Short mmCIF file of C-alpha atoms in Angstrom, two decimals:
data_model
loop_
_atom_site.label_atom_id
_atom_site.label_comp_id
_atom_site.label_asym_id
_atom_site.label_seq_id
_atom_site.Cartn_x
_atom_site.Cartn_y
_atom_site.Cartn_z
CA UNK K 1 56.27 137.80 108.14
CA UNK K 2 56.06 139.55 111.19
CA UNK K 3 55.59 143.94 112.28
CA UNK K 4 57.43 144.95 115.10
CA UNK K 5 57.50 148.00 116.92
CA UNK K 6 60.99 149.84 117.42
CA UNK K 7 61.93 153.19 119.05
CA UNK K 8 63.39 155.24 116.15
CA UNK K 9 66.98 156.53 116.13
CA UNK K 10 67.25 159.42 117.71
CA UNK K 11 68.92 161.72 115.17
CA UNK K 12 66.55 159.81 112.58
CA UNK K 13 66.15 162.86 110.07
CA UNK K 14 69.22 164.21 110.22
CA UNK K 15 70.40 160.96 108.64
CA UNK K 16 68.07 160.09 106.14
CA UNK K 17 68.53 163.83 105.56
CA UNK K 18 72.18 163.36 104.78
CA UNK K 19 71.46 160.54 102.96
CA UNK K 20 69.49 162.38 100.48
CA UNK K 21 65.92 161.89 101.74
CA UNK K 22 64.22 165.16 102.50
CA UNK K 23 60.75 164.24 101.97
CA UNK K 24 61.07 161.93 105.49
CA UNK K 25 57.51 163.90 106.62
CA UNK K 26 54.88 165.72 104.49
CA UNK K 27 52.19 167.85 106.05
CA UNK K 28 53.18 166.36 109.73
CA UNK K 29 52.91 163.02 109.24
CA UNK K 30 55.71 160.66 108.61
CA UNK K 31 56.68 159.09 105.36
CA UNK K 32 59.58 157.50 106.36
CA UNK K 33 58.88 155.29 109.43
CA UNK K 34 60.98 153.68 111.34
CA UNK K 35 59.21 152.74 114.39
CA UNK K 36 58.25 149.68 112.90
CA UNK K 37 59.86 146.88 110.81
CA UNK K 38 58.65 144.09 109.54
CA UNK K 39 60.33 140.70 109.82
CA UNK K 40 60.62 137.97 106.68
CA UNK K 41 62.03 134.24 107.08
CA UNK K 42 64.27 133.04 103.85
CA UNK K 43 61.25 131.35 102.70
CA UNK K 44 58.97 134.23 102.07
CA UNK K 45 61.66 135.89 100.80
CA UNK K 46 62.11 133.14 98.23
CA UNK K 47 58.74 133.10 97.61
CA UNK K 48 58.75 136.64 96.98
CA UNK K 49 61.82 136.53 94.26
CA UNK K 50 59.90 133.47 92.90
CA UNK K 51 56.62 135.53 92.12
CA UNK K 52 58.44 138.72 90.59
CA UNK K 53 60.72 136.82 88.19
CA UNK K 54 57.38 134.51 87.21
CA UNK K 55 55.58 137.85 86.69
CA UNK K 56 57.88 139.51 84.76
CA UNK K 57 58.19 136.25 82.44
CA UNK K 58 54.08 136.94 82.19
CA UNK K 59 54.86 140.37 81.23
CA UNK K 60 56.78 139.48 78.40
CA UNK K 61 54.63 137.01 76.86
CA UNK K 62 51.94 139.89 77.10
CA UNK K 63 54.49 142.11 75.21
CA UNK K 64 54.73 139.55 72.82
CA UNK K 65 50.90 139.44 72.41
CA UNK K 66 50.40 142.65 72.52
CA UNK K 67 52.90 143.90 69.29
CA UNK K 68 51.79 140.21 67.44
CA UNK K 69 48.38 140.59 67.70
CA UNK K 70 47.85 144.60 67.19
CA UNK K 71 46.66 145.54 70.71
CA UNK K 72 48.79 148.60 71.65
CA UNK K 73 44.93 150.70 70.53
CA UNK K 74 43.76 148.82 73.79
CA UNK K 75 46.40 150.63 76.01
CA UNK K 76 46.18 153.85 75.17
CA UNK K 77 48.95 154.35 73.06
CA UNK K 78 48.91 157.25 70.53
CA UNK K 79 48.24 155.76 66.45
CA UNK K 80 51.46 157.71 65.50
CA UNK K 81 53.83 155.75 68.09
CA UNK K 82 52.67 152.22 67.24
CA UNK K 83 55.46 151.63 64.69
CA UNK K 84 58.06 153.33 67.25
CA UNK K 85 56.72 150.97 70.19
CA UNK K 86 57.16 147.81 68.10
CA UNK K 87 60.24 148.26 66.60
CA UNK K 88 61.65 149.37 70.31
CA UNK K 89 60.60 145.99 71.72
CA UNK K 90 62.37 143.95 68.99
CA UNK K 91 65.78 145.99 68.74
CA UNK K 92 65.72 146.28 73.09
CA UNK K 93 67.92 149.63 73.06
CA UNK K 94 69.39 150.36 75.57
CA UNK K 95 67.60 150.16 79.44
CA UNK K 96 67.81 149.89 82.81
CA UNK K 97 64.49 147.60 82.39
CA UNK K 98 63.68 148.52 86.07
CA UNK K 99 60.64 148.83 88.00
CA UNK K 100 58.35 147.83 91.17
CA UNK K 101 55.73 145.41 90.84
CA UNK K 102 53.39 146.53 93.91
CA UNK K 103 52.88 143.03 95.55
CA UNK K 104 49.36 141.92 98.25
CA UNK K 105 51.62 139.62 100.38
CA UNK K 106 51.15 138.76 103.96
CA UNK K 107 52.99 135.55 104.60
CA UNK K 108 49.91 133.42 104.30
CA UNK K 109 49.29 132.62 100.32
CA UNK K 110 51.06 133.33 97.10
CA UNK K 111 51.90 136.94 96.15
CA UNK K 112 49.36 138.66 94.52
CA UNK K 113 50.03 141.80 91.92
CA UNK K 114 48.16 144.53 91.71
CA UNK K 115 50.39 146.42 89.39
CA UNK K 116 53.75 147.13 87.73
CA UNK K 117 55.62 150.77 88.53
CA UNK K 118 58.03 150.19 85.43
CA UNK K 119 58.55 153.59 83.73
CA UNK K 120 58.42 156.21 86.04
CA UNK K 121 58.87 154.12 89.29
CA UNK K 122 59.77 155.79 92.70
CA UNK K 123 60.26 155.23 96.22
CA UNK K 124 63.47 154.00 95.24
CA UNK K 125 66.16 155.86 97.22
CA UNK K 126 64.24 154.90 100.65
CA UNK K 127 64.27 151.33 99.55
CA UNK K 128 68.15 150.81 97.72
CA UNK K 129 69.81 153.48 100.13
CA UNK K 130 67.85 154.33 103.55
CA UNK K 131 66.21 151.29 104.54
CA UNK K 132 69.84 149.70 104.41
CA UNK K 133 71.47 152.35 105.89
CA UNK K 134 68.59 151.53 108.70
CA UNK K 135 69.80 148.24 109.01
CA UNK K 136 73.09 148.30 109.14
CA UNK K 137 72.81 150.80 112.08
CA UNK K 138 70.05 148.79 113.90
CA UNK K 139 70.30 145.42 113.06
CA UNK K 140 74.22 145.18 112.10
CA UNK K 141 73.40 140.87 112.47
CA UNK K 142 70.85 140.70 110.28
CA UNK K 143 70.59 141.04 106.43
CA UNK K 144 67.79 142.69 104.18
CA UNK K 145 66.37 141.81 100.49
CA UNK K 146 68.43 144.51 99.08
CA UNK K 147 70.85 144.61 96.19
CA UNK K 148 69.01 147.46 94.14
CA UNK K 149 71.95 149.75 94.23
CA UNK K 150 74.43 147.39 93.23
CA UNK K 151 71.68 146.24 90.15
CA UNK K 152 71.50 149.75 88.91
CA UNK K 153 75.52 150.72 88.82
CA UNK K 154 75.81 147.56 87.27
CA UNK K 155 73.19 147.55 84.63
CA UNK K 156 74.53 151.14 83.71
CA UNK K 157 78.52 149.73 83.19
CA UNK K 158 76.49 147.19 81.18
CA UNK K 159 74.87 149.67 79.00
CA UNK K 160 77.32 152.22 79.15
CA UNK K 161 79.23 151.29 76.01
CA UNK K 162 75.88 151.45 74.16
CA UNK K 163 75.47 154.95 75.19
CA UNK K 164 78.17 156.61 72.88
CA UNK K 165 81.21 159.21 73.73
CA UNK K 166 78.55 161.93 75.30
CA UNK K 167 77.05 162.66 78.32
CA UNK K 168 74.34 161.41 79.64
CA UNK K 169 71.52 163.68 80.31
CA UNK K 170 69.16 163.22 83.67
CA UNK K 171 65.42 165.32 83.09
CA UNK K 172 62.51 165.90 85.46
CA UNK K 173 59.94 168.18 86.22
CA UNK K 174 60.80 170.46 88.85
CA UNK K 175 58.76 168.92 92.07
CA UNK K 176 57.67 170.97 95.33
CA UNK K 177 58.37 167.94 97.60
CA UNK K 178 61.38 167.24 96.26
CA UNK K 179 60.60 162.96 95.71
CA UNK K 180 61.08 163.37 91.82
CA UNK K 181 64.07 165.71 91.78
CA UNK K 182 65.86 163.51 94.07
CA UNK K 183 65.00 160.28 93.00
CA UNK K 184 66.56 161.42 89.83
CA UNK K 185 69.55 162.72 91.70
CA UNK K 186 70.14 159.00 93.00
CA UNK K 187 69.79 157.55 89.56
CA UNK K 188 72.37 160.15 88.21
CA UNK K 189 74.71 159.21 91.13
CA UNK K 190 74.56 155.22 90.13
CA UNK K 191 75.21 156.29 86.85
CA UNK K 192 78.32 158.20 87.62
CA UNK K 193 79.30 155.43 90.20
CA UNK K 194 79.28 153.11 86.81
CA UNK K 195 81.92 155.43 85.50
CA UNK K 196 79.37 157.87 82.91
CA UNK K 197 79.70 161.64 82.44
CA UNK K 198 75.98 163.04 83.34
CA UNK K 199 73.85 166.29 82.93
CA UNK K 200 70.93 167.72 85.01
CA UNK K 201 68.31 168.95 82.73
CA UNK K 202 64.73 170.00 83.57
CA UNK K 203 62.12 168.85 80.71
CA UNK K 204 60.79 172.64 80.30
CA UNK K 205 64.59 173.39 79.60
CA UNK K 206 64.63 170.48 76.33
CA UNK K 207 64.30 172.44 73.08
CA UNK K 208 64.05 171.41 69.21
CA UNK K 209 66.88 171.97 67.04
CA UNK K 210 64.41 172.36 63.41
CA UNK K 211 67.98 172.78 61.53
CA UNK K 212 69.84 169.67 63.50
CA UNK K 213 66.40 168.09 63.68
CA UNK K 214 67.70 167.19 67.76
CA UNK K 215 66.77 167.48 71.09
CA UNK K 216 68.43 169.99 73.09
CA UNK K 217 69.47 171.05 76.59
CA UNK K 218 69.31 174.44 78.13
CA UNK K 219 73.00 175.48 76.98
CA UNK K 220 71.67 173.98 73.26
CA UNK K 221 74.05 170.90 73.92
CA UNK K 222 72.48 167.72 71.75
CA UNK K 223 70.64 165.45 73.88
CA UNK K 224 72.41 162.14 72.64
CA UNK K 225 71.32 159.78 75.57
CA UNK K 226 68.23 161.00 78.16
CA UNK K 227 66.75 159.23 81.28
CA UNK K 228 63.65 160.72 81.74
CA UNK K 229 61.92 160.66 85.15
CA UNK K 230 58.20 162.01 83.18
CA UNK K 231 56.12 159.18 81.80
CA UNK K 232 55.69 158.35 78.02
CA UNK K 233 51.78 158.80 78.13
CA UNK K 234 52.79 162.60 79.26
CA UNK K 235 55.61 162.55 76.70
CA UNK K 236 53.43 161.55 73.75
CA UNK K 237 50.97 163.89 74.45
CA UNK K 238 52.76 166.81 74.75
CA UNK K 239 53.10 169.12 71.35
CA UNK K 240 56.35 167.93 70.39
CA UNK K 241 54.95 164.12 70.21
CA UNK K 242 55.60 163.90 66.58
CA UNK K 243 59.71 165.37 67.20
CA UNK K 244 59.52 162.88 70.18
CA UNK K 245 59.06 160.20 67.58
CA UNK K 246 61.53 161.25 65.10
CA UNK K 247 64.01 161.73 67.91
CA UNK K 248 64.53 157.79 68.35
CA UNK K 249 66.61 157.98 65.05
CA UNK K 250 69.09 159.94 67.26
CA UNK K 251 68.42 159.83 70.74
CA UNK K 252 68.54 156.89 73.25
CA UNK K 253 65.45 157.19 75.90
CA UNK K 254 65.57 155.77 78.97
CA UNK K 255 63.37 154.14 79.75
CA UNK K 256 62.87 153.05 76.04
CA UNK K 257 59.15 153.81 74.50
CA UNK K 258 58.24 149.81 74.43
CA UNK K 259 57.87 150.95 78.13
CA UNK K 260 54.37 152.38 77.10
CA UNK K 261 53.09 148.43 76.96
CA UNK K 262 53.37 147.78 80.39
CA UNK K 263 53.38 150.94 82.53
CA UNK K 264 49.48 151.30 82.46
CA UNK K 265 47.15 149.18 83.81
CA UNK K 266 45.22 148.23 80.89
CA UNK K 267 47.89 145.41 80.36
CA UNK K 268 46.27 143.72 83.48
CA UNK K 269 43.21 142.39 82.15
CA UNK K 270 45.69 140.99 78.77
CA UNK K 271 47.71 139.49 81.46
CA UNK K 272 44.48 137.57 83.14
CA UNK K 273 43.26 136.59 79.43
CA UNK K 274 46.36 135.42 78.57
CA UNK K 275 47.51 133.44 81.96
CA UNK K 276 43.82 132.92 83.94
CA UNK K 277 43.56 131.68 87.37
CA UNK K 278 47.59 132.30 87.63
CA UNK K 279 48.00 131.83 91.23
CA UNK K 280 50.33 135.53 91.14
CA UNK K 281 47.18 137.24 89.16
CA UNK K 282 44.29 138.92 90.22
CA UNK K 283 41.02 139.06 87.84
CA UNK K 284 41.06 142.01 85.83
CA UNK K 285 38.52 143.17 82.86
CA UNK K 286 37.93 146.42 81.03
CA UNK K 287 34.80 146.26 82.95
CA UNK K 288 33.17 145.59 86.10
CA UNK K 289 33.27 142.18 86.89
CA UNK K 290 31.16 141.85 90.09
CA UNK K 291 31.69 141.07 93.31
CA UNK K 292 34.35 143.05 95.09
CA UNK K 293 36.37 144.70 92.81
CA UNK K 294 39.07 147.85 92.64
CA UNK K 295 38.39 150.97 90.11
CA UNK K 296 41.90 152.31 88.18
CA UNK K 297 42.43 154.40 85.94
CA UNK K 298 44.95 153.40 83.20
CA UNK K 299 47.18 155.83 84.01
CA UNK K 300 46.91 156.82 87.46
CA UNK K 301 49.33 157.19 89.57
CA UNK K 302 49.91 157.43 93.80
CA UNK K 303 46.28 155.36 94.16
CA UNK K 304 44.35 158.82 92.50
CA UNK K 305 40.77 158.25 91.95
CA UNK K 306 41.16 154.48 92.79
CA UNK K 307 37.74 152.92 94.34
CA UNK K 308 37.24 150.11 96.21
CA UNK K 309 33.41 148.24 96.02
CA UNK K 310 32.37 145.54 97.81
CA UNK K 311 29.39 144.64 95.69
CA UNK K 312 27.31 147.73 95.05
CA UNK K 313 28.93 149.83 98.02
CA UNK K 314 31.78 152.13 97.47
CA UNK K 315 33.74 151.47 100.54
CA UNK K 316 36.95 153.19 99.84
CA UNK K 317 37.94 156.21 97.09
CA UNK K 318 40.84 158.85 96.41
CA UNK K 319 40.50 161.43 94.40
CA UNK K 320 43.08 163.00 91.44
CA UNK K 321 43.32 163.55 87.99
CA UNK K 322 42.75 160.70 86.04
CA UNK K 323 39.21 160.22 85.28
CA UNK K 324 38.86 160.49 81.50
CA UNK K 325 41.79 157.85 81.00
CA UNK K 326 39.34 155.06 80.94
CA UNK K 327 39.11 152.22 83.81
CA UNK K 328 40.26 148.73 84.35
CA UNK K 329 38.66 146.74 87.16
CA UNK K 330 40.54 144.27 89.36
CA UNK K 331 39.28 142.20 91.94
CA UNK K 332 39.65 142.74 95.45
CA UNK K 333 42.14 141.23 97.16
CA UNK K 334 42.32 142.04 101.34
CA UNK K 335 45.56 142.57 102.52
CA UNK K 336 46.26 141.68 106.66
CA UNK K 337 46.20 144.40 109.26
CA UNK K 338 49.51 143.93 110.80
CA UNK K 339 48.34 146.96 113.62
CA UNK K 340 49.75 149.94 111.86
CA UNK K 341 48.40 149.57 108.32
CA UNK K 342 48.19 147.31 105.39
CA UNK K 343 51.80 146.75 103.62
CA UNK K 344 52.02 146.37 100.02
CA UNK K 345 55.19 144.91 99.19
CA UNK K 346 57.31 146.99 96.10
CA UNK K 347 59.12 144.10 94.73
CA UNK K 348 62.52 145.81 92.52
CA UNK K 349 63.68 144.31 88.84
CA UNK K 350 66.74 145.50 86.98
CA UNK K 351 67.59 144.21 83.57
CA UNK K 352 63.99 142.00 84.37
CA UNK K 353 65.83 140.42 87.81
CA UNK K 354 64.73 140.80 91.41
CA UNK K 355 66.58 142.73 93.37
CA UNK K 356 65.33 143.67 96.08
CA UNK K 357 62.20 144.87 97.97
CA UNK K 358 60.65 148.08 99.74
CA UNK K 359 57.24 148.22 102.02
CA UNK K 360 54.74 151.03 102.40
CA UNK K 361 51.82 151.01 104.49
CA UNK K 362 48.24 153.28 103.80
CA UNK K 363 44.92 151.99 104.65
CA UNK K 364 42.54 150.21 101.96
CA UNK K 365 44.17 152.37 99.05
CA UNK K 366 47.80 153.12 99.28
CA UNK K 367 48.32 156.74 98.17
CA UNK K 368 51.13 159.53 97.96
CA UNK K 369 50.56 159.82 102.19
CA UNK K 370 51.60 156.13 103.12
CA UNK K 371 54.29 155.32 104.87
CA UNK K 372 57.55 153.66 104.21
CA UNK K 373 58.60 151.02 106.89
CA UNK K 374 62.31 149.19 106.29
CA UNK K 375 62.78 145.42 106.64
CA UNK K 376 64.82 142.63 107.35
CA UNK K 377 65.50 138.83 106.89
CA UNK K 378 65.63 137.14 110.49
CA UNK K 379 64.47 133.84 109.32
CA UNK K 380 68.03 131.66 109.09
CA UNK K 381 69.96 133.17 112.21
CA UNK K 382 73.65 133.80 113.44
CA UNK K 383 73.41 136.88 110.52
CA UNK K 384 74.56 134.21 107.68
CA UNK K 385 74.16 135.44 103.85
CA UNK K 386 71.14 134.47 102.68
CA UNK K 387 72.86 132.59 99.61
CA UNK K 388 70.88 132.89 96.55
CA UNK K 389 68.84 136.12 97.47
CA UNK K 390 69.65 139.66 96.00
CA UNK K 391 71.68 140.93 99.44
CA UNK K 392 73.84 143.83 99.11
CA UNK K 393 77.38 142.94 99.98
CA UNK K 394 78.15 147.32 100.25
CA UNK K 395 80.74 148.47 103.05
CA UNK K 396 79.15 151.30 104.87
#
């Protein structure tokens, strides 16, 4: 694993533009960054596959644990959804079962997870669309970890007969940047690749029916099938919690609500008491457990009012909105300064299978300012397929 420095295309934004990306800069500094790349052999790449599908086999023992033994109190899930959790996870309606495990990787030691982006996850047009669109125009030869896009069309033409005879609905909050509205724009556009009749909807335009005892859109259309780009903790909190409940009678939510046992960060100290010393795990404990250790909030998101302390100094902190969520504590684990930032690798599962990978680089915490850098695989030569590895065999 290698960072090299590259002169960026020169109509760089226009393209990414085009492409759908128009959050490329925020407040004058770059998001996506392409005067860098960073360089994998075949081996790392395999041994980045390796550690995702291992982790997500970890994940659903703790799923397993978590519904058999009682926990869901432990991650924050509302009394009145436990039943609705539970029987989600044993009927497995129907998903994309997508999301980023945020990998400390550096080439040098086993693939270390700090956490799992599995409800709500984004960055994900940059890493299915522009990163290869990168590549192909800079590095024809080469090939990248990439086969997200072809994962999600797919997964949706296998769910798709699940879904029923009506459209399927796409909500989000309306965003200022733009990242949510489009990243739900992308996932509409897979869908529709996959052959499904979709809807736009913004969640303050989703009523209750009281007579048809139904979600509703704006035009009062039934809201039969729903991806939701707004998390479940939000969802379940909101006024209409108990409706939301009674809704999965009727309604198909995507990402289904047994989502809610793995998309906060309590699950990481069940996944250390369940698996400790697992060579992909980091300590974690509902308290502090010495030494140097990172502060999250369960339900934090973009690294918000995450600290980093190196015994009883505070070296690093953001600030946000999370603080009366209750903490988890994780031990530190020092990523490698590769001269223009530490990476964290976002490692991409659909239908539980890597796919694919994205990189962003921040300093100690990685927050909604750090940068996305594109990749490739160099490590075989002569441009070969890189035969067993989730490559994207698109025409563009």
């Amino acid at each position: 694993m290698r960072r090299t420095t590259l002169v960026p295309r020169a109509d760089w934004q226009a393209r990414v533009e085009a492409l759908g990306l128009v959050w490329h800069s925020l407040d004058g500094q770059l998001y996506w960054d392409e005067s860098a790349c960073y360089a994998f052999t075949t081996a790392e790449i395999a041994e980045i596959e390796a550690a995702s599908a291992e982790l997500y086999r970890l994940y659903l023992a703790a799923g397993e644990h978590v519904i058999a033994e009682g926990r869901l109190g432990e991650l924050g899930i509302p009394r009145p959804a436990w039943d609705a959790v539970a029987a989600a996870w044993e009927a497995e309606p129907p998903a994309l079962n997508f999301g980023r495990f945020d990998l400390g990787y550096s080439g040098d030691g086993p693939p270390k997870l700090f956490e799992f982006n599995c409800d709500t996850p984004t960055s994900l047009l940059e890493a299915a669309v522009i990163q290869w669109d990168w590549k192909q125009a800079v590095f024809p030869m080469l090939d990248q970890y990439n086969g997200i896009h072809e994962a999600l069309v797919a997964q949706w033409q296998a769910i798709a007969p699940l879904l029923g005879g009506g459209p399927l609905h796409f909500a989000h909050m309306a965003d200022l940047a733009g990242e949510d509205s489009v990243t739900v724009a992308y996932l509409r556009d897979t869908a529709e690749e996959a052959g499904l009749v979709t809807l736009a909807v913004e969640m303050a335009a989703i009523g209750w029916a009281h007579g048809a005892r139904r979600f509703v859109d704006g035009a009062d259309r039934a809201i039969d099938s729903v991806f939701h780009l707004y998390p479940w903790e939000w969802l379940l909190a909101e006024d209409f919690a108990p409706m939301l409940v009674e809704s999965l009678a009727t309604t198909r939510w995507i990402e289904p609500i047994w989502k809610t046992l793995w998309s906060n960060k309590a699950i990481l100290p069940i996944l250390w008491e369940l698996f400790p010393g697992h060579p992909n795990l980091l300590e974690a404990g509902t308290r502090p457990i010495g030494g140097d250790q990172v502060a999250k909030p369960l339900f934090g998101r973009e690294g918000a009012n995450v600290s980093i302390r190196w015994g009883d100094k505070v070296v690093a902190e953001s600030d946000g909105d999370y603080v009366e969520q209750g903490w988890i504590y994780q031990r530190f684990h020092a990523l490698r300064d590769f001269g223009g930032g530490y990476p964290v690798i976002g490692s991409w599962l659909v239908d539980g299978v890597p796919v694919g990978m994205g990189i962003r680089e921040d300093g100690l915490i990685t927050g909604n300012t750090a940068r996305f850098v594109p990749h490739v695989i160099d490590g075989w030569g002569g441009g070969q397929a890189a035969r067993g590895f989730q490559v994207s065999t698109r025409q563009t």
